Short mmCIF file of N, CA and C and ligand atoms in Angstrom, two decimals:
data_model
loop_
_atom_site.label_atom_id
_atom_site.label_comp_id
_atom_site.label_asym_id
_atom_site.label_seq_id
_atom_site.Cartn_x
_atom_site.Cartn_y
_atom_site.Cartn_z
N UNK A 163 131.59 109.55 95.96
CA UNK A 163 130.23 109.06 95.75
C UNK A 163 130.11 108.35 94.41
N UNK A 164 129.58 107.28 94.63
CA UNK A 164 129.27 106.59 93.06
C UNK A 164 128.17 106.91 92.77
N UNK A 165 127.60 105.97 91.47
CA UNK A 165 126.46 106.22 90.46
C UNK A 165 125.37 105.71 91.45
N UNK A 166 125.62 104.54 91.95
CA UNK A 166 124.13 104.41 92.96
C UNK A 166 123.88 104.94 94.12
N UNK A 167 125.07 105.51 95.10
CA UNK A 167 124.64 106.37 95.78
C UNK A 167 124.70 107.58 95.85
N UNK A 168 124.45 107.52 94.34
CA UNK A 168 123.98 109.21 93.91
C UNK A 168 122.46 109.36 93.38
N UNK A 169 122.34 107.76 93.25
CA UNK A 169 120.90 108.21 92.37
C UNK A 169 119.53 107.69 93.50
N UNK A 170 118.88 108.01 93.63
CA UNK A 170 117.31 107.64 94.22
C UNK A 170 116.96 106.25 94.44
N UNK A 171 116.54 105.53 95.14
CA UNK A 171 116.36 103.76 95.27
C UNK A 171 115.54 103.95 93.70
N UNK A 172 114.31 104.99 93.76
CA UNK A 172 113.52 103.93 92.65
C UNK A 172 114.16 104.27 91.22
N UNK A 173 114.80 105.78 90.86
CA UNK A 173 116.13 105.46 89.83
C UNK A 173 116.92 104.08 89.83
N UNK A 174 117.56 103.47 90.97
CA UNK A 174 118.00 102.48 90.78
C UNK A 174 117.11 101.00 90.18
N UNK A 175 116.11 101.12 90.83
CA UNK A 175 115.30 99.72 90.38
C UNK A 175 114.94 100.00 89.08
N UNK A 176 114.41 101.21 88.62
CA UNK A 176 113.78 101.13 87.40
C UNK A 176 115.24 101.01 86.30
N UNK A 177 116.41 101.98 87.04
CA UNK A 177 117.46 101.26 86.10
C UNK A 177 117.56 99.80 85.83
N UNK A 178 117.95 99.36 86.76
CA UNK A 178 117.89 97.87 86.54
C UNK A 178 117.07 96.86 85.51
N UNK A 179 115.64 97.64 85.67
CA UNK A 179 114.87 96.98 84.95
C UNK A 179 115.18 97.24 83.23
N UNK A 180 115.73 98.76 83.26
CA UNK A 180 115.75 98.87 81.76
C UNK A 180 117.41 97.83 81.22
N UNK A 181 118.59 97.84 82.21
CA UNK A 181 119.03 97.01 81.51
C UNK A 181 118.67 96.01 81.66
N UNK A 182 117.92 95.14 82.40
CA UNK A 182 117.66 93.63 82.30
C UNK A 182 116.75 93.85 81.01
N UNK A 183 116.14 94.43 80.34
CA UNK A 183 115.18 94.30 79.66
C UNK A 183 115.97 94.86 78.23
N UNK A 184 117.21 95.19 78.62
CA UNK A 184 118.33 95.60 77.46
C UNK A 184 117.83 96.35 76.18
N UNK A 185 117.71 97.73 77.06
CA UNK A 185 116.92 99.06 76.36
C UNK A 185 118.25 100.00 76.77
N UNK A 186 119.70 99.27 76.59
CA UNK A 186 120.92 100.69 76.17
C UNK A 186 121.41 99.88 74.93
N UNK A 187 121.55 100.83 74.10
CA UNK A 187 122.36 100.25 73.23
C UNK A 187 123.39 101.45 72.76
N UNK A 188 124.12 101.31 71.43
CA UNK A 188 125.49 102.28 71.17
C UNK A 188 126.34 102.71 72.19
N UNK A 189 126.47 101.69 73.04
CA UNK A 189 127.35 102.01 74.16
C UNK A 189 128.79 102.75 73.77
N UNK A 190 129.09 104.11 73.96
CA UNK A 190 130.63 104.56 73.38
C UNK A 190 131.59 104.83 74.67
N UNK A 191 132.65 104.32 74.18
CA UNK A 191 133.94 104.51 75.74
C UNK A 191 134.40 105.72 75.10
N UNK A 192 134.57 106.78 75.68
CA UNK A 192 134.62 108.23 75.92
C UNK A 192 136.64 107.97 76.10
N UNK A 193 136.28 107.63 77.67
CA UNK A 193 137.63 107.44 78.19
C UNK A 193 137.54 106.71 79.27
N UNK A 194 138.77 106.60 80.07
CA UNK A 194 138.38 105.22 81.18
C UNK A 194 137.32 105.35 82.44
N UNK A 195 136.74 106.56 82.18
CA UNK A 195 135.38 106.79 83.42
C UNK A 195 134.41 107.37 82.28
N UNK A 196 134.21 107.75 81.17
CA UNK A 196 133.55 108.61 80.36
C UNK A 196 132.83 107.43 79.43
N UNK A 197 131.39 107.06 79.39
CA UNK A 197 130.97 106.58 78.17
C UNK A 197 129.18 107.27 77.90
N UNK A 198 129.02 106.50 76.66
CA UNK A 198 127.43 107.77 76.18
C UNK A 198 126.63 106.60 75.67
N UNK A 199 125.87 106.60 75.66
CA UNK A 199 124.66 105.44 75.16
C UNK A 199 123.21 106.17 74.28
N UNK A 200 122.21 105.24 74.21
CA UNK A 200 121.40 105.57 73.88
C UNK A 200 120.08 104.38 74.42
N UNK A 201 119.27 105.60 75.46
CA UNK A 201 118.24 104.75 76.16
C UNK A 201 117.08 104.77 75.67
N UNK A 202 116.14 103.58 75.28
CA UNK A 202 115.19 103.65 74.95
C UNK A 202 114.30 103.28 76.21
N UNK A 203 113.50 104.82 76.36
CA UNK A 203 112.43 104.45 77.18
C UNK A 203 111.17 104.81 76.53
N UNK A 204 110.31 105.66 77.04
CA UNK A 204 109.03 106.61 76.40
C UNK A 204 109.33 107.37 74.91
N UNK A 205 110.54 107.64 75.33
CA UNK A 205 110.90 107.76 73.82
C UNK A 205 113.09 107.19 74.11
N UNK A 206 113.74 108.30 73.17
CA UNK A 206 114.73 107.49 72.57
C UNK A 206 116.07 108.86 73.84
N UNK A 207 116.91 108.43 74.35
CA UNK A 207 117.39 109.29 75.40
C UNK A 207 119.13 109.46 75.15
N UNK A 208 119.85 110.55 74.82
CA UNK A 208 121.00 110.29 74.96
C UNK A 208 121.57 110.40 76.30
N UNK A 209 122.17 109.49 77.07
CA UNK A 209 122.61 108.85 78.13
C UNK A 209 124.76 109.92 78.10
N UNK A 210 125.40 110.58 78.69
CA UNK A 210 126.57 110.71 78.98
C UNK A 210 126.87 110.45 80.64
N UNK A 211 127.86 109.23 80.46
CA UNK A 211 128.21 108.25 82.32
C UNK A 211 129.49 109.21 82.53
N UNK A 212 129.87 109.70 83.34
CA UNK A 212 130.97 110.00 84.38
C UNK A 212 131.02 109.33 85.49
N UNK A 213 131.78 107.68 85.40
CA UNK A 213 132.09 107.11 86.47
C UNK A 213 132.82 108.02 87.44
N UNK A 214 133.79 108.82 87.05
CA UNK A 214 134.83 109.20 88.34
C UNK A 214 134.00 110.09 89.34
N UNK A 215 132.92 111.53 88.47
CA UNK A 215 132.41 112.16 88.78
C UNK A 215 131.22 112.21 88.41
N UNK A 216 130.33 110.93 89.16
CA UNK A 216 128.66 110.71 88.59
C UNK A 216 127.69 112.11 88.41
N UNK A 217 127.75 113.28 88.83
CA UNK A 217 126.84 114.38 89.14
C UNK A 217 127.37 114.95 88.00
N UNK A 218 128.37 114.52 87.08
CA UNK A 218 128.53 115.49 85.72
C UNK A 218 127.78 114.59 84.56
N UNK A 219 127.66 113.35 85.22
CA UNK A 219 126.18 112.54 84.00
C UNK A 219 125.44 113.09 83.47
N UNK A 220 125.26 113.10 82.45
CA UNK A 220 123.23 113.96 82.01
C UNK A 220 123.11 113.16 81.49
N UNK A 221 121.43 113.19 81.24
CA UNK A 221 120.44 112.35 80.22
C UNK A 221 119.67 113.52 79.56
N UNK A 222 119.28 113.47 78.29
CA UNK A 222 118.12 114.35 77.78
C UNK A 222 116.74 114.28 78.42
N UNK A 223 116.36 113.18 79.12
CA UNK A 223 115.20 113.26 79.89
C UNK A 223 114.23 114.05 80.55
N UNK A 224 113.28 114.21 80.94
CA UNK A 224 112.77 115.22 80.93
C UNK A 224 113.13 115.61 82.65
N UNK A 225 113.23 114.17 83.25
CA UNK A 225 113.49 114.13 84.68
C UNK A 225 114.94 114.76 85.07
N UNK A 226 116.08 114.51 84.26
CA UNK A 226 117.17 115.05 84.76
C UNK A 226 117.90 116.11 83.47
N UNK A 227 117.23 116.37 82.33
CA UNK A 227 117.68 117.21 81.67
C UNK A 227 118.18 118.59 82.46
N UNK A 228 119.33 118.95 82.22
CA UNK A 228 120.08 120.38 83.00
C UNK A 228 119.85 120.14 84.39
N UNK A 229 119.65 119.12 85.20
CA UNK A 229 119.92 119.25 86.77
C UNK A 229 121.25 117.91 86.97
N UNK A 230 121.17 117.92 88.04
CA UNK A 230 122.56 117.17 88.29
C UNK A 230 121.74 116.17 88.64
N UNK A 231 120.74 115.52 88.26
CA UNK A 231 120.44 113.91 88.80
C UNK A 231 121.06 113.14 87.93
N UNK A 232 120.96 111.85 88.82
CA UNK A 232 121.30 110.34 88.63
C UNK A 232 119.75 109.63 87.77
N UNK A 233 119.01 109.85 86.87
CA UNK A 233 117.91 109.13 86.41
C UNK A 233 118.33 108.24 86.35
N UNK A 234 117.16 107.16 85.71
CA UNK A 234 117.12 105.65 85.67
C UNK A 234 118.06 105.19 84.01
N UNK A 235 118.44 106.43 83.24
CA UNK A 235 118.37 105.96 82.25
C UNK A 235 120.32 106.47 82.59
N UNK A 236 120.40 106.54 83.36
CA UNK A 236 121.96 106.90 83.73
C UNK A 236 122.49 105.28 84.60
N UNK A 237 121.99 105.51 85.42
CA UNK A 237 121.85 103.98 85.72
C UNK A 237 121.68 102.50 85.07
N UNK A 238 120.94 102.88 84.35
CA UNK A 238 120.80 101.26 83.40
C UNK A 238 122.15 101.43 82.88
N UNK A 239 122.41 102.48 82.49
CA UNK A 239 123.97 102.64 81.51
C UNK A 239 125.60 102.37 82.45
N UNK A 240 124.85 102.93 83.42
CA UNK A 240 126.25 102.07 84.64
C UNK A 240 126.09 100.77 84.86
N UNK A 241 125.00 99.86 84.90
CA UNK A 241 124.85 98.73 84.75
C UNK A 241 124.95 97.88 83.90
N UNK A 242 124.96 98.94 82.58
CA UNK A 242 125.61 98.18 81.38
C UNK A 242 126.99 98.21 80.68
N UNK A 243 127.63 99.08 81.54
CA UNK A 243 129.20 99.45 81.36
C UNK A 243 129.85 98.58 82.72
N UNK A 244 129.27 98.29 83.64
CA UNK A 244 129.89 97.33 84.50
C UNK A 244 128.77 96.49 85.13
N UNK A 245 128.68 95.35 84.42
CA UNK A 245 127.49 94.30 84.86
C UNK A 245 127.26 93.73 86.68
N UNK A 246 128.81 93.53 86.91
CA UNK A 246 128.66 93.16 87.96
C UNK A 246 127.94 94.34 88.83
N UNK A 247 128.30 95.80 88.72
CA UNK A 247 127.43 96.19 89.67
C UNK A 247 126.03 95.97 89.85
N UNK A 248 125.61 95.83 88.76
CA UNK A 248 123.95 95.60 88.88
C UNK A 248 123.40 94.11 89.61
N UNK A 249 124.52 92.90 89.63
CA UNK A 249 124.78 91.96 90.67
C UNK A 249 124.71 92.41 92.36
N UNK A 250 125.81 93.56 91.97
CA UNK A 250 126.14 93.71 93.12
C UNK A 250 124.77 94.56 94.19
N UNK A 251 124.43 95.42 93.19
CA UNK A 251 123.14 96.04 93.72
C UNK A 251 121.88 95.30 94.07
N UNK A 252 121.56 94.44 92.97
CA UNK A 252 120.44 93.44 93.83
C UNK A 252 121.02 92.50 94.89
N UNK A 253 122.18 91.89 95.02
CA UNK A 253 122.32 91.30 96.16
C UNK A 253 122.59 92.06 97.25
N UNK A 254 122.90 93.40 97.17
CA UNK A 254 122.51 94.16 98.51
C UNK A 254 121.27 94.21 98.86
N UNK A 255 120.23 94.46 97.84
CA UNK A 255 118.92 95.01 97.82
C UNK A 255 118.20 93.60 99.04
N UNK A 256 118.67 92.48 98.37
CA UNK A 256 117.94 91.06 98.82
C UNK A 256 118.38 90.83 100.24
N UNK A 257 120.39 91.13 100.64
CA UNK A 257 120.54 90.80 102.38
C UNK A 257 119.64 91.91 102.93
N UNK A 258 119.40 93.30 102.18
CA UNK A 258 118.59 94.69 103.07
C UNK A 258 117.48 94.20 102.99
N UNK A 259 116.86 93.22 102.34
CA UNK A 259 114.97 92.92 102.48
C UNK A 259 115.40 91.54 103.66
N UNK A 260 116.16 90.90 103.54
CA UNK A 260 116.38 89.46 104.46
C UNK A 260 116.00 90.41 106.12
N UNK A 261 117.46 91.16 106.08
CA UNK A 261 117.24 91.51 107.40
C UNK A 261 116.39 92.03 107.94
N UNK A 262 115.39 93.02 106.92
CA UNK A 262 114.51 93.82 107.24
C UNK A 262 113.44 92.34 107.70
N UNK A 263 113.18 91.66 107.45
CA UNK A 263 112.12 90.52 107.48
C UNK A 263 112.48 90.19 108.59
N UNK A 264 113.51 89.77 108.90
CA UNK A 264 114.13 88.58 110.09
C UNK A 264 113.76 89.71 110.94
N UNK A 265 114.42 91.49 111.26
CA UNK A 265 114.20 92.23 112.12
C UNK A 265 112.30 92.09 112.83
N UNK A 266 111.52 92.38 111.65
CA UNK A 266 110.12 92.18 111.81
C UNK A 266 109.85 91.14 112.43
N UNK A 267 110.02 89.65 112.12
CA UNK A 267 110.09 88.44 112.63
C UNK A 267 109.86 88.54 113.88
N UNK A 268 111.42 88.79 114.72
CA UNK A 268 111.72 89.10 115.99
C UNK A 268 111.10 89.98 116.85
N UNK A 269 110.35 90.86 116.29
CA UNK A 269 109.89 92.12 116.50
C UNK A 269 108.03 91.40 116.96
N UNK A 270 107.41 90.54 116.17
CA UNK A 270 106.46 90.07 116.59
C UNK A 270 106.52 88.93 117.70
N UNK A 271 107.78 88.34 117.56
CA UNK A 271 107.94 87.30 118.42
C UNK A 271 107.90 87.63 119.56
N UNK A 272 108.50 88.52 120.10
CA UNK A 272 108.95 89.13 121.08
C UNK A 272 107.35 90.02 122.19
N UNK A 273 106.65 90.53 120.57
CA UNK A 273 105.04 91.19 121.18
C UNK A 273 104.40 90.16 121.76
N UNK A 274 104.44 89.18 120.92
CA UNK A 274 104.05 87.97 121.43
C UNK A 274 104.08 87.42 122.74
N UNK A 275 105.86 87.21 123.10
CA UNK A 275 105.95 86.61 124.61
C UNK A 275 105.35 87.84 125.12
N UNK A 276 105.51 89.32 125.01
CA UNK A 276 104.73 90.28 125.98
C UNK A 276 103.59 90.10 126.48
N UNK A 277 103.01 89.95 125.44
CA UNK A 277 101.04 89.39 125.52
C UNK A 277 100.97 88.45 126.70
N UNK A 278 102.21 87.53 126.36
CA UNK A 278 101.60 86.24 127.04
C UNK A 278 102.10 86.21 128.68
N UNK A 279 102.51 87.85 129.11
CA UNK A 279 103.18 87.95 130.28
C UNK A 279 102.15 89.31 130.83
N UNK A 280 100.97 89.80 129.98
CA UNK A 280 100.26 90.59 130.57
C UNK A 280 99.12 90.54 131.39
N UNK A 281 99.18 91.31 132.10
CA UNK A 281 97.78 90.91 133.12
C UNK A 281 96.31 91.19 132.44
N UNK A 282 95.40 90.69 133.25
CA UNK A 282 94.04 90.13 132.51
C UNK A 282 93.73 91.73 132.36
N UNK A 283 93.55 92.79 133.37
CA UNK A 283 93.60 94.25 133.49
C UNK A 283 94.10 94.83 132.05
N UNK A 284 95.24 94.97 131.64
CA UNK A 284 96.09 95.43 130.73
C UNK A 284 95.77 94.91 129.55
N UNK A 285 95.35 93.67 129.65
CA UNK A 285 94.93 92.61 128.14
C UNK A 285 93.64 93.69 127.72
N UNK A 286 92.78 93.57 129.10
CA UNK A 286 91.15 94.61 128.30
C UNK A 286 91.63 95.69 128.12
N UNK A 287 92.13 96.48 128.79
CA UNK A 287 92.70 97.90 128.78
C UNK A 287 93.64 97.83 127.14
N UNK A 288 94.56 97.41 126.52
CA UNK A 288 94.75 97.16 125.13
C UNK A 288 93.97 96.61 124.46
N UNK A 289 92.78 95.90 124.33
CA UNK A 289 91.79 95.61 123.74
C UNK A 289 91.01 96.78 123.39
N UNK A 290 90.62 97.07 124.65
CA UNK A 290 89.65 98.47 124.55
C UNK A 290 90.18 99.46 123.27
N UNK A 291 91.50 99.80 123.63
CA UNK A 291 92.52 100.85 123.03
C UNK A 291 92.26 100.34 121.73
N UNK A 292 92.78 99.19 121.01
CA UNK A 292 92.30 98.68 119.86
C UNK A 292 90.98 98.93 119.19
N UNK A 293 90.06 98.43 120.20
CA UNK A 293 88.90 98.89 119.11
C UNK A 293 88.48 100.39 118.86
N UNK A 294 89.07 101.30 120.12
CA UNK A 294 88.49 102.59 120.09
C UNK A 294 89.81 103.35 118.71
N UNK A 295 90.97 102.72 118.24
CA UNK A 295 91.79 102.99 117.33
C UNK A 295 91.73 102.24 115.80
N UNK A 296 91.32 100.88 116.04
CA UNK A 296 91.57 100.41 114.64
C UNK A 296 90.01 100.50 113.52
N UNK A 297 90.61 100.35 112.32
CA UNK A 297 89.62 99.99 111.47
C UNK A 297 88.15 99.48 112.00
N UNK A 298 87.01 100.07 111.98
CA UNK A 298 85.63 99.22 112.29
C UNK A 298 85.59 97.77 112.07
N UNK A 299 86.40 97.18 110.86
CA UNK A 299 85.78 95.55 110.75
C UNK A 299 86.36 95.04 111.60
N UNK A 300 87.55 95.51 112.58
CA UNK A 300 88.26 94.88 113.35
C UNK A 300 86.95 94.08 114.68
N UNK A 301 86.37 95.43 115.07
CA UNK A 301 85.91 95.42 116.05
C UNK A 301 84.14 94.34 115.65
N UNK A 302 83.64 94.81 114.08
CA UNK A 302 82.85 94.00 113.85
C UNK A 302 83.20 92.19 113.39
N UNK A 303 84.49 92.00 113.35
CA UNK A 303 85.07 91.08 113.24
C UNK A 303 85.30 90.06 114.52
N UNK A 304 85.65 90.86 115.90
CA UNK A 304 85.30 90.42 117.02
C UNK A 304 83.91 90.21 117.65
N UNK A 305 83.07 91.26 117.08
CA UNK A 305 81.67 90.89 117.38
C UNK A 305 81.13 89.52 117.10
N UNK A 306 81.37 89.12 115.67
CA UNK A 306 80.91 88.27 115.07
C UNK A 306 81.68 86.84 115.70
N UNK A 307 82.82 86.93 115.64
CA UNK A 307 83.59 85.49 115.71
C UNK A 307 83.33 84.99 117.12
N UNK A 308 83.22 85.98 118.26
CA UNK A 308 83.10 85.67 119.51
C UNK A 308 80.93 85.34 119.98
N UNK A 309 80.20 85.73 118.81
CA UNK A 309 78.76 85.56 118.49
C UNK A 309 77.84 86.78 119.93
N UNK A 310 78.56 87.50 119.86
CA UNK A 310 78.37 88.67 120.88
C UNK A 310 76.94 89.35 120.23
N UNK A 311 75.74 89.18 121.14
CA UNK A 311 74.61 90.23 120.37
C UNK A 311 74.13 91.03 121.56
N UNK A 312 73.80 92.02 120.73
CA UNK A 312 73.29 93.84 121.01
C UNK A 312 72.37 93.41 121.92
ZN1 ZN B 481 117.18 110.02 81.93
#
C-alpha cells in the first residue's frame, strides 16, 4: 500500500493544496524511504514519511497524532519528496472526473431515447409520480409555464 492509498481522498486534495501552495519546508532524507519535514498549516507540524511502510508516518497534528493515519500534512510531504506523484494523482483524479461525466452523459442520453419510446399512459403515470415526489416548485413551475388555473 502506498501513501495515497492509504490516506482519505480529502487528505489527498487538501495535501496537494498545501504543497502547491509550498507550506513543507526543512525537508530531511532520513534514508532511502525515511524523510521529516515541517508543515505549516493552523499552526507549525512535524511531518515523519515512511515511503516503504506509509502507516509508520506520523504528524503532530491533532488529526493523526498517535493513530496510524495518512493526514494531509503527510501527504503534501510525499508530494514534495516525489513531485511527480502529485502529477500523477491529479491526472488520475481528472481521467476519474472525465469518465464519471461521459458515464452521466450516456446515462441521460439513453433516459432520453426511453421517454421518447413511452406510451402517452406511462408518460402521465411518471408525471404524476414526479409531482407527488419532487420539490413543490417543480410542480408550481409546471403550473405556471403550461398557464394552468385553479
Ligand atoms: Zn498532520
Amino acid at each position: 500500500m502506498g501513501i495515497i492509498s492509504s490516506a482519505s481522498g480529502s487528505s489527498c486534495w487538501r495535501g496537494l493544496d498545501y504543497y502547491k501552495s509550498k507550506k513543507i519546508r526543512d525537508i530531511k532524507k532520513i534514508s532511502d524511504v525515511e524523510y521529516t519535514s515541517i508543515v505549516s498549516g493552523t499552526k507549525e507540524y512535524n511531518v515523519y514519511l515512511n515511503l516503504e511502510k506509509p502507516r509508520k508516518s506520523t504528524c503532530n497534528c491533532p488529526l493523526a497524532n498517535g493513530k496510524r493515519i495518512i493526514c494531509k500534512h503527510i501527504v503534501a510531504t510525499y508530494f514534495s519528496v516525489i513531485p511527480e506523484s502529485a502529477k500523477e494523482f491529479e491526472d488520475e483524479q481528472n481521467r476519474l472526473q472525465e469518465e464519471y461525466e461521459e458515464y452521466q452523459e450516456n446515462e441521460y442520453k439513453n433516459a432520453i431515447k426511453f421517454i421518447n419510446k413511452m406510451s402517452k399512459e406511462k408518460l402521465v403515470e411518471e408525471l404524476i409520480h414526479i409531482f407527488d415526489y419532487a420539490p413543490e416548485w417543480i410542480y408550481d413551475d409546471f403550473i405556471k409555464r403550461n398557464d394552468i388555473e385553479g
